[in-house]
XYZ file of C-alpha atoms in Angstrom:
660
model
C 139.428 86.408 -84.884
C 138.324 87.488 -80.718
C 134.690 87.322 -78.747
C 134.951 91.051 -79.827
C 134.736 90.873 -83.124
C 131.606 88.901 -83.367
C 128.104 89.914 -83.526
C 125.921 86.433 -83.180
C 126.866 83.167 -83.927
C 127.758 80.763 -85.593
C 124.587 79.644 -86.390
C 124.998 75.974 -88.104
C 122.194 76.469 -90.204
C 121.002 74.248 -93.320
C 122.184 70.622 -93.398
C 122.664 68.037 -95.382
C 124.782 65.788 -97.271
C 125.522 67.771 -100.169
C 126.120 70.940 -98.324
C 126.210 72.539 -94.747
C 125.546 76.209 -94.063
C 127.228 78.351 -91.119
C 125.926 81.601 -90.192
C 128.324 85.011 -88.828
C 128.252 88.643 -87.950
C 130.514 90.302 -87.490
C 130.894 94.027 -87.406
C 133.519 94.131 -89.572
C 134.307 92.808 -92.690
C 135.648 89.352 -92.772
C 138.545 87.001 -95.243
C 137.681 83.557 -94.049
C 135.844 80.177 -95.126
C 134.124 78.602 -93.559
C 135.645 73.911 -93.664
C 134.054 70.793 -92.638
C 135.498 67.353 -91.099
C 134.541 64.062 -89.336
C 134.930 65.060 -85.608
C 138.229 64.125 -83.821
C 140.433 64.036 -87.561
C 142.864 66.323 -89.033
C 141.446 66.331 -92.650
C 138.724 68.731 -93.339
C 136.542 67.265 -96.159
C 135.093 70.721 -97.807
C 135.403 74.109 -97.862
C 134.456 77.248 -98.822
C 137.603 79.820 -99.374
C 134.693 82.233 -100.776
C 131.381 82.700 -99.033
C 128.462 85.208 -99.593
C 129.009 88.446 -97.022
C 126.229 91.043 -96.869
C 127.213 94.070 -95.509
C 124.502 95.260 -93.873
C 125.126 98.249 -91.836
C 128.499 100.089 -91.730
C 129.642 98.374 -88.995
C 127.734 95.038 -88.850
C 128.869 92.251 -92.123
C 126.425 89.364 -92.422
C 128.475 85.485 -93.634
C 127.139 82.727 -95.154
C 129.564 80.071 -95.796
C 127.750 77.692 -97.744
C 129.839 74.197 -97.802
C 129.454 71.761 -100.700
C 131.334 68.019 -101.074
C 133.031 66.811 -103.422
C 131.759 63.487 -101.867
C 128.463 63.392 -99.974
C 129.176 64.779 -96.482
C 129.011 60.677 -94.486
C 125.316 60.319 -92.953
C 125.095 59.056 -88.847
C 128.701 60.503 -88.161
C 129.563 62.932 -86.033
C 131.084 65.795 -87.703
C 132.322 69.192 -86.886
C 133.051 73.250 -88.323
C 135.933 75.161 -88.411
C 135.598 78.736 -89.336
C 139.798 80.025 -90.771
C 140.974 83.367 -90.701
C 142.890 84.109 -93.704
C 147.101 85.303 -93.587
C 150.328 85.984 -95.556
C 150.698 81.531 -95.874
C 147.649 80.793 -96.146
C 144.552 79.971 -93.619
C 144.851 79.835 -89.920
C 141.986 77.750 -88.102
C 143.608 78.450 -84.363
C 142.228 81.606 -84.248
C 138.346 79.988 -84.381
C 139.569 76.790 -81.834
C 140.751 79.162 -79.397
C 137.466 81.261 -79.262
C 135.584 77.918 -79.283
C 137.620 77.121 -75.884
C 137.021 80.461 -74.251
C 133.391 81.096 -74.653
C 132.293 77.327 -74.924
C 130.633 76.656 -77.724
C 132.290 73.645 -78.265
C 130.433 70.433 -75.856
C 132.902 68.643 -73.320
C 135.343 66.104 -75.155
C 135.480 68.518 -78.312
C 137.673 70.918 -80.041
C 135.100 72.193 -82.418
C 131.052 72.668 -82.661
C 129.907 69.298 -83.894
C 126.329 68.128 -85.804
C 125.593 64.978 -87.863
C 123.588 64.056 -90.425
C 120.362 61.882 -90.343
C 120.846 58.229 -92.055
C 118.086 57.355 -94.200
C 115.153 55.566 -92.641
C 117.095 56.236 -89.196
C 115.163 57.936 -86.768
C 114.642 61.437 -86.637
C 114.833 63.554 -83.115
C 113.506 67.392 -83.513
C 113.659 69.959 -80.968
C 110.117 72.657 -82.036
C 108.722 75.487 -80.077
C 108.549 79.434 -80.381
C 107.781 82.975 -78.031
C 111.384 83.624 -76.453
C 110.762 87.229 -75.243
C 113.518 88.066 -73.518
C 111.345 89.879 -70.058
C 109.187 87.426 -69.173
C 109.884 86.231 -66.210
C 106.052 84.486 -65.343
C 106.333 81.448 -67.234
C 109.303 80.903 -65.102
C 112.530 81.414 -64.858
C 114.451 80.181 -67.240
C 114.977 79.661 -70.779
C 114.429 76.637 -72.201
C 116.516 77.053 -75.047
C 119.258 76.192 -71.657
C 117.285 72.699 -71.124
C 117.740 71.885 -74.848
C 121.368 72.802 -74.492
C 121.685 70.762 -71.806
C 119.679 67.403 -73.547
C 122.363 67.968 -76.629
C 125.317 68.220 -73.849
C 124.280 64.684 -71.920
C 124.421 63.021 -75.940
C 126.801 64.519 -77.780
C 128.560 61.084 -79.333
C 124.648 59.435 -78.524
C 123.353 59.967 -81.911
C 120.243 58.030 -81.632
C 119.584 60.441 -78.709
C 120.955 63.195 -79.810
C 118.855 65.953 -81.759
C 119.400 65.655 -85.656
C 117.268 69.509 -85.669
C 115.307 72.126 -84.379
C 112.675 74.092 -85.609
C 111.800 77.564 -84.432
C 107.903 78.139 -85.332
C 107.860 81.990 -84.900
C 108.270 84.675 -82.394
C 111.552 84.633 -82.573
C 112.189 88.021 -81.764
C 109.979 90.372 -79.761
C 109.699 93.892 -81.899
C 106.749 95.283 -80.166
C 106.453 93.775 -76.938
C 110.084 95.697 -75.558
C 111.023 96.039 -72.428
C 112.613 99.985 -71.399
C 115.512 98.216 -69.912
C 116.627 96.144 -73.491
C 114.864 99.159 -75.335
C 117.965 101.656 -73.720
C 120.113 98.085 -74.916
C 119.084 98.212 -78.305
C 119.075 101.794 -78.903
C 122.636 101.633 -77.245
C 123.903 98.984 -80.268
C 122.105 99.649 -83.102
C 124.330 103.121 -83.053
C 127.017 100.911 -82.665
C 126.369 98.880 -85.676
C 125.268 102.044 -87.751
C 126.514 105.231 -86.481
C 124.396 106.732 -89.653
C 121.332 106.813 -87.975
C 118.478 105.594 -90.605
C 115.922 108.987 -91.840
C 112.739 107.969 -91.549
C 109.599 109.638 -93.665
C 107.198 111.363 -91.379
C 107.490 112.097 -88.483
C 109.476 109.511 -85.535
C 112.798 110.502 -86.073
C 113.618 110.780 -83.189
C 111.301 108.976 -80.898
C 113.441 107.273 -77.463
C 112.641 105.145 -75.137
C 108.887 104.326 -74.829
C 107.419 107.587 -76.529
C 106.810 105.333 -79.725
C 103.282 104.472 -79.417
C 100.887 107.768 -80.271
C 103.399 107.709 -83.302
C 103.083 104.346 -84.725
C 99.615 103.872 -84.901
C 98.988 107.322 -86.807
C 102.132 107.471 -89.289
C 102.234 103.786 -89.228
C 99.135 101.963 -88.983
C 100.607 99.859 -86.299
C 97.866 98.115 -84.398
C 100.083 96.013 -81.180
C 99.296 96.791 -77.945
C 102.632 97.273 -77.316
C 104.138 100.204 -79.568
C 105.917 102.172 -76.826
C 109.245 101.099 -77.863
C 108.325 98.666 -81.305
C 111.168 99.003 -82.888
C 111.992 100.729 -86.427
C 114.793 100.790 -87.302
C 116.496 98.224 -89.648
C 119.968 98.926 -87.545
C 117.319 98.584 -84.463
C 115.537 94.863 -85.536
C 118.951 93.120 -86.392
C 120.494 94.927 -82.325
C 117.410 92.912 -81.405
C 118.763 89.995 -82.644
C 121.822 90.554 -81.723
C 120.471 90.704 -77.653
C 118.509 87.610 -78.890
C 121.564 84.996 -79.591
C 124.811 86.825 -78.111
C 125.392 87.778 -74.402
C 128.238 89.505 -75.682
C 125.786 92.288 -77.353
C 124.982 93.219 -73.436
C 126.222 96.513 -72.274
C 125.984 95.653 -68.290
C 123.003 93.172 -68.365
C 120.953 95.267 -66.589
C 120.164 92.312 -63.167
C 116.357 92.546 -63.747
C 117.039 90.709 -66.689
C 119.575 88.088 -65.491
C 117.025 85.718 -65.863
C 116.976 85.674 -69.193
C 120.868 86.385 -69.651
C 122.340 83.718 -67.983
C 120.823 81.249 -70.286
C 122.320 83.329 -73.127
C 125.377 81.441 -72.918
C 123.884 77.647 -73.501
C 121.183 78.877 -75.827
C 124.104 80.139 -78.439
C 125.820 77.125 -77.993
C 122.958 74.508 -78.477
C 122.214 76.818 -81.789
C 125.740 76.530 -83.058
C 125.773 72.840 -82.709
C 122.101 71.777 -83.666
C 121.018 72.852 -87.568
C 118.245 75.075 -86.944
C 115.435 76.247 -88.817
C 113.802 78.828 -88.360
C 110.113 80.322 -90.015
C 108.432 84.065 -89.040
C 105.530 84.744 -86.883
C 103.422 87.875 -86.402
C 106.180 89.268 -83.133
C 108.678 88.940 -85.578
C 107.662 92.257 -87.560
C 104.742 93.255 -85.188
C 101.766 92.248 -83.412
C 98.739 91.290 -86.337
C 101.237 91.410 -88.774
C 98.718 90.969 -92.378
C 96.436 89.549 -89.920
C 93.735 90.583 -92.182
C 93.837 92.290 -95.604
C 92.740 95.729 -94.716
C 95.585 95.394 -91.865
C 98.115 95.264 -94.846
C 96.258 97.971 -97.157
C 96.437 100.657 -94.061
C 100.029 99.590 -93.114
C 100.771 99.442 -97.147
C 99.768 103.096 -97.805
C 101.445 104.626 -94.528
C 105.284 105.614 -95.996
C 106.703 105.078 -92.146
C 104.297 101.374 -92.063
C 105.678 100.155 -95.322
C 109.372 100.890 -94.019
C 108.786 98.803 -90.460
C 107.780 95.885 -92.678
C 110.300 95.947 -94.786
C 112.973 97.380 -92.572
C 111.738 93.533 -90.483
C 111.805 91.546 -93.595
C 114.885 92.575 -94.007
C 116.773 91.981 -91.148
C 113.967 88.090 -91.411
C 115.996 87.124 -94.277
C 119.434 87.896 -92.792
C 119.558 86.100 -89.490
C 116.693 83.955 -90.395
C 114.972 82.798 -93.648
C 118.606 83.062 -95.749
C 119.931 79.999 -93.945
C 116.722 77.746 -94.304
C 117.543 77.004 -97.747
C 119.907 78.875 -100.125
C 118.983 77.540 -102.949
C 115.643 78.725 -102.685
C 116.759 82.760 -103.325
C 119.380 81.907 -105.875
C 122.867 83.710 -105.640
C 120.906 86.144 -103.977
C 122.545 89.086 -105.062
C 120.221 91.330 -106.503
C 118.318 90.786 -102.534
C 122.186 91.815 -101.228
C 122.457 94.629 -103.346
C 118.925 95.975 -102.658
C 119.793 95.539 -98.543
C 123.347 97.339 -98.992
C 122.031 100.043 -101.417
C 118.826 100.945 -99.640
C 119.734 104.494 -98.393
C 119.799 105.635 -102.067
C 116.209 103.035 -103.282
C 114.479 102.514 -100.912
C 111.040 102.746 -102.022
C 112.024 99.660 -103.878
C 113.238 97.976 -101.334
C 110.647 98.189 -99.984
C 108.540 96.676 -102.346
C 110.835 93.657 -102.994
C 110.675 93.176 -99.533
C 106.744 93.229 -99.200
C 106.238 90.937 -102.645
C 108.942 87.990 -101.416
C 106.849 84.493 -102.345
C 109.945 82.146 -101.288
C 109.939 81.699 -97.202
C 108.174 77.847 -97.619
C 110.951 75.489 -97.356
C 111.534 72.304 -97.131
C 113.877 70.984 -94.176
C 116.065 68.166 -95.941
C 115.584 65.509 -92.835
C 113.385 61.812 -93.441
C 110.649 62.659 -93.242
C 110.836 65.836 -94.213
C 109.814 68.395 -92.312
C 107.827 71.590 -94.333
C 107.957 75.105 -92.842
C 104.436 76.976 -94.008
C 104.191 80.606 -94.166
C 100.763 81.624 -93.141
C 101.407 85.097 -92.983
C 102.371 86.846 -96.186
C 99.951 84.551 -98.999
C 96.939 85.175 -96.371
C 93.424 86.072 -98.711
C 89.955 85.838 -97.978
C 86.735 83.484 -98.301
C 86.600 84.300 -101.370
C 90.409 82.906 -102.105
C 91.343 86.325 -103.022
C 94.048 88.102 -101.481
C 92.737 91.145 -103.196
C 89.277 90.981 -101.602
C 89.081 92.580 -98.547
C 88.400 93.332 -95.182
C 86.500 92.004 -92.780
C 86.202 88.154 -92.198
C 88.760 86.063 -90.975
C 91.988 85.610 -93.137
C 91.969 82.087 -94.767
C 96.185 81.970 -93.603
C 97.215 81.009 -97.283
C 95.472 82.033 -100.471
C 93.961 78.890 -103.096
C 96.721 79.732 -105.226
C 99.273 79.914 -102.670
C 98.149 76.452 -100.848
C 98.209 74.616 -105.106
C 101.982 75.579 -104.577
C 102.839 74.080 -101.692
C 100.389 70.738 -102.880
C 102.621 70.744 -105.861
C 105.998 70.341 -104.433
C 104.753 68.184 -101.485
C 103.489 65.767 -104.352
C 106.950 66.137 -105.361
C 108.279 65.195 -102.075
C 105.968 61.958 -101.170
C 106.732 60.377 -104.128
C 106.902 56.300 -103.554
C 106.442 57.373 -100.238
C 104.643 54.701 -97.943
C 101.687 55.584 -96.898
C 101.836 54.827 -93.515
C 104.502 57.359 -92.594
C 103.857 60.806 -92.063
C 104.273 63.798 -93.044
C 105.854 67.120 -91.228
C 104.200 69.996 -91.336
C 105.389 73.782 -89.198
C 102.405 75.993 -88.934
C 104.012 78.145 -87.051
C 99.504 78.558 -85.024
C 98.583 75.326 -84.422
C 96.071 73.633 -86.878
C 93.852 72.062 -83.836
C 93.489 73.598 -80.369
C 91.523 73.789 -77.377
C 87.951 74.332 -78.485
C 86.275 75.861 -75.724
C 89.324 78.826 -75.790
C 88.975 79.015 -79.809
C 84.742 80.023 -79.067
C 86.452 82.628 -75.852
C 88.226 84.006 -78.596
C 85.712 84.059 -81.208
C 82.847 86.019 -78.393
C 85.272 88.199 -77.222
C 86.377 89.325 -81.409
C 83.038 89.715 -82.151
C 83.086 92.955 -79.738
C 86.361 93.984 -79.417
C 87.033 93.525 -82.597
C 89.564 91.088 -84.352
C 92.625 92.892 -83.906
C 92.164 92.490 -80.073
C 92.370 88.871 -79.404
C 94.400 88.001 -83.136
C 91.605 86.216 -83.926
C 93.301 84.620 -87.206
C 93.257 80.880 -85.730
C 92.143 77.743 -88.552
C 89.584 77.540 -86.908
C 88.112 81.304 -87.430
C 87.440 80.553 -90.702
C 85.948 77.100 -91.154
C 85.876 77.117 -94.959
C 89.431 77.410 -95.017
C 90.050 74.529 -92.327
C 87.958 72.520 -94.280
C 89.802 72.693 -97.515
C 92.822 72.101 -96.010
C 91.484 69.175 -93.743
C 90.757 67.803 -97.771
C 93.800 68.500 -99.138
C 95.618 66.052 -96.688
C 93.479 63.615 -97.673
C 94.881 60.274 -97.738
C 98.075 61.167 -95.175
C 99.251 61.334 -92.504
C 99.995 64.540 -90.930
C 101.916 65.144 -88.473
C 101.688 69.404 -86.996
C 104.354 71.114 -84.721
C 102.643 74.077 -83.815
C 103.602 77.495 -81.652
C 102.709 80.505 -80.777
C 99.580 79.518 -77.668
C 102.282 80.459 -74.792
C 101.148 77.407 -73.211
C 101.712 73.457 -74.654
C 99.736 70.411 -75.072
C 98.664 67.208 -78.187
C 95.353 66.254 -80.247
C 94.628 63.836 -82.362
C 92.118 64.410 -85.742
C 90.669 62.346 -87.887
C 88.627 63.362 -91.155
C 86.779 61.066 -93.371
C 84.721 61.816 -96.739
C 82.327 59.480 -97.701
C 80.758 59.496 -101.352
C 78.311 61.662 -101.164
C 76.287 63.998 -102.990
C 78.329 67.115 -101.555
C 81.260 64.664 -102.492
C 80.424 63.709 -106.222
C 79.566 67.867 -106.622
C 82.480 69.454 -105.546
C 86.202 69.832 -107.308
C 88.839 67.149 -108.166
C 91.720 69.095 -106.720
C 95.034 67.286 -106.078
C 96.961 65.624 -102.387
C 99.787 65.022 -101.116
C 98.876 61.340 -103.075
C 97.458 61.977 -106.237
C 94.119 63.084 -106.950
C 91.581 64.232 -104.365
C 88.478 62.304 -104.034
C 88.601 60.788 -107.115
C 84.710 60.277 -108.802
C 83.215 57.835 -106.888
C 81.764 54.702 -109.643
C 77.729 54.378 -109.703
C 74.715 56.515 -110.377
C 74.512 57.228 -106.212
C 76.258 58.012 -103.388
C 77.223 54.968 -101.518
C 77.700 56.727 -98.162
C 81.362 54.294 -97.767
C 84.124 55.958 -96.901
C 86.482 57.900 -99.892
C 89.020 59.176 -97.559
C 90.920 59.619 -94.779
C 93.585 61.516 -92.755
C 94.870 61.277 -89.136
C 96.323 64.344 -87.793
C 98.655 64.474 -84.548
C 99.225 68.346 -83.411
C 101.482 69.359 -81.250
C 102.552 72.345 -79.553
C 105.155 73.782 -77.825
C 105.159 76.971 -76.899
C 107.228 78.806 -75.296
C 110.224 78.791 -74.889
C 110.227 81.665 -72.688
C 106.837 83.650 -72.720
C 103.891 83.465 -70.890
C 99.184 82.614 -71.560
C 97.928 83.847 -67.825
C 96.096 80.715 -66.085
C 92.705 81.831 -67.144
C 93.066 79.228 -70.248
C 93.809 76.843 -68.640
C 90.956 77.008 -66.400
C 89.271 77.592 -69.831
C 91.244 74.327 -71.409
C 89.330 72.150 -69.344
C 85.952 72.193 -71.370
C 87.269 71.574 -74.471
C 87.051 67.583 -75.628
C 84.219 65.572 -75.892
C 83.304 61.383 -76.298
C 82.045 62.219 -79.889
C 82.821 63.375 -83.295
C 80.797 65.522 -85.580
C 78.882 64.452 -88.999
C 77.915 66.493 -91.152
C 75.263 64.896 -93.370
C 74.192 65.276 -97.259
C 71.901 68.412 -96.112
C 74.580 70.053 -94.613
C 72.639 69.717 -90.947
C 75.390 68.730 -88.022
C 75.530 65.498 -85.564
C 77.013 64.048 -83.216
C 78.589 60.691 -82.547
C 80.629 58.072 -83.844
C 82.246 56.388 -87.063
C 84.706 53.474 -85.704
C 85.201 49.936 -87.980
C 82.388 50.865 -90.412
C 78.984 51.316 -87.994
C 77.948 54.948 -86.955
C 77.271 55.528 -84.043
C 74.341 58.648 -83.203
C 74.013 60.920 -80.262
C 69.916 61.086 -80.654
C 67.235 62.709 -78.086
C 64.889 59.266 -76.297
C 61.545 59.325 -77.683
C 60.105 61.022 -74.109
C 62.228 63.518 -74.566
C 63.676 62.970 -71.418
C 68.048 62.863 -72.567
C 70.018 61.389 -75.687
C 71.344 58.831 -76.448
C 73.509 56.826 -78.953
C 72.005 54.772 -81.014
C 73.328 52.927 -83.709
C 72.504 53.257 -87.251
C 73.811 52.474 -91.484
C 75.156 55.051 -93.333
C 72.179 54.731 -95.893
C 70.297 56.456 -92.977
C 72.596 59.253 -91.931
C 73.851 59.797 -95.528
C 76.645 61.318 -94.091
C 78.782 63.300 -96.174
C 82.343 64.326 -93.383
C 83.346 63.059 -90.464
C 85.763 64.847 -88.067
C 87.157 63.511 -84.675
C 89.439 65.446 -82.147
C 90.823 63.811 -79.398
C 92.573 66.257 -77.175
C 93.804 66.289 -73.131
C 93.044 62.673 -72.642
C 94.744 59.372 -71.911
C 96.218 59.442 -75.119
C 97.485 63.658 -75.371
C 98.666 65.653 -73.118
C 96.712 67.981 -71.437
C 97.597 72.416 -71.662
C 100.687 72.788 -70.016
C 101.816 75.995 -68.647
C 105.181 77.974 -67.936
C 108.017 77.346 -70.500
C 108.736 74.772 -72.119
C 110.739 73.507 -75.574
C 109.174 70.542 -77.967
C 111.343 67.568 -78.594
C 109.795 65.115 -81.181
C 110.700 61.300 -82.533
C 109.516 59.591 -85.343
C 109.991 56.431 -86.964
C 108.264 55.103 -89.929
C 104.881 54.944 -88.969
C 105.677 56.050 -84.587
C 105.478 59.021 -83.200
C 107.002 59.821 -79.644
C 106.766 63.270 -78.297
C 107.957 65.212 -74.902
C 107.872 68.727 -72.875
C 111.476 69.396 -71.872
C 110.614 72.472 -69.082
C 112.371 73.395 -66.288
C 111.547 71.206 -63.697
C 112.769 68.519 -66.406
C 110.674 66.195 -68.705
C 107.398 66.313 -68.928
C 104.123 64.891 -70.562
C 105.672 61.818 -71.688
C 102.862 60.488 -74.658
C 103.433 58.043 -77.773
C 101.658 57.443 -81.312
C 101.181 54.962 -83.614
C 99.458 56.024 -87.220
C 99.043 52.013 -87.836
C 96.903 52.024 -84.997
C 93.710 53.487 -84.917
C 92.874 53.569 -81.799
C 94.514 57.087 -80.834
C 92.715 58.812 -83.575
C 88.821 56.800 -82.470
């Protein structure tokens, strides 16, 4: 095994006491085994001598080592892994060890890549982030994956400070927004891994650099503003992953892109030494992917559109999805067979990957981290995934929420109510209200596609369903997407009201959601409260305009929103069981806060968001990688940036002051 054999990897993927997954992509079929041991020792604890390999193209093989030990791997100890090559006399681990030294894949003092499994109830430290675009230089000259690598290098053996996992929340590749210089690399690399060029339906078989927009709009139905160099063939999507994860896939890296390629060895080392979990957002497939039911129907109706999305999803499954939780896909033989035999039956392959509904998964950490699929399970105001057209999307249909809630219920049995559950949503649930208002305003005149009008606030009914589903919980939300970072605390309370009594009795992670109150009349007492901590890190390498930073200053309010039993809204505060409501003075000269009883207010719900205040970090521009530390009810958070650690904050769910 030499550097020239490897397309990308090794990547460290799902890791738990009963299973360690390691991913490797090579130019020829490997005959290898994957092994795990205590770092610094000689004896291996377990092997996988029959790894799962998919021949994706003529010259690309993606292999997953799934190491299941006879006894659980130890927690709280530094572990190492190796890859052995079969020889005539057995297994030889030396070539991989040589490769590790040559490529500097291990940290100082270590002979092999290392990782650790978190002890139960020990603090969880995690990296998280999203949006890594090769050619962006506006947000900074460096890739903040390199800053994550630097931090791990400082704490290789200090497991109390070394992150246990890395969660990537979308746009790990940009399939649509591709620089001409990158596209030339993509085409050359795709032909290297698949000399026989994939035949495409319809026109566009020989489109080159910068010449794809017209064909993809007309014959594929794509709506991105950046279609000139959009990925089309499977080999192109795969080539893009190679360029993102291994500098050696680049042929004479252009000087103009050195700000990215110089950081690739550090990013590669980080992903080889930190268990990495990934979910898609739109750019992993195409901008606006499934933004609306209309979009999905129109792209599916076009042969080239079906092919492009299917190719993107095949590449996602191979490079990102499968390694998150192999058991979710069974033995995966059927999907692998479809990929390997796709040229003979592309229609079946396209339909199978369009219909996969197993993208959600849970990271086996403590607390667990649950990744939501907000792209492939979308619906609209009537909860129906087949209902059309024009309204902002429900990011998840009711049936998909039901399935998610069943999984969360199972995961949170005997879970202390003070401990937060952690959800990854590609797009933030709670953002800057002024930016969201501007997006709504622009979309009214220019359409939903122009500025991706698909955030959680775009469909208030869906947002309120989510708020109700989380009743009685503390929730940490990890998000990205926006190309800026921030934090926000949100409190949502439901009261015993006529509206509540008439509402449905759904289930939540704690069991029955809003049990029916006793008595004949509403008491307007609080029935349930949920506290959210929204943490948003974006972008690892991308940029948002400075204008949005200016707009963000108009967000935030010292009061919350009270909705009464008649559906009317008022502004005020609810603290320590007391309402103070913003009311106009009798002489009409101004407004003041007036204390009112619950019977006077007749509250149905109370919503309070804090953002860019004493407890929350404001708009952070430039490249960043989030780092969060959770222990019981306390949360610490900061951003790694090219300039150092920024916006350090902490919260405690047992103290209401952060949410009042």
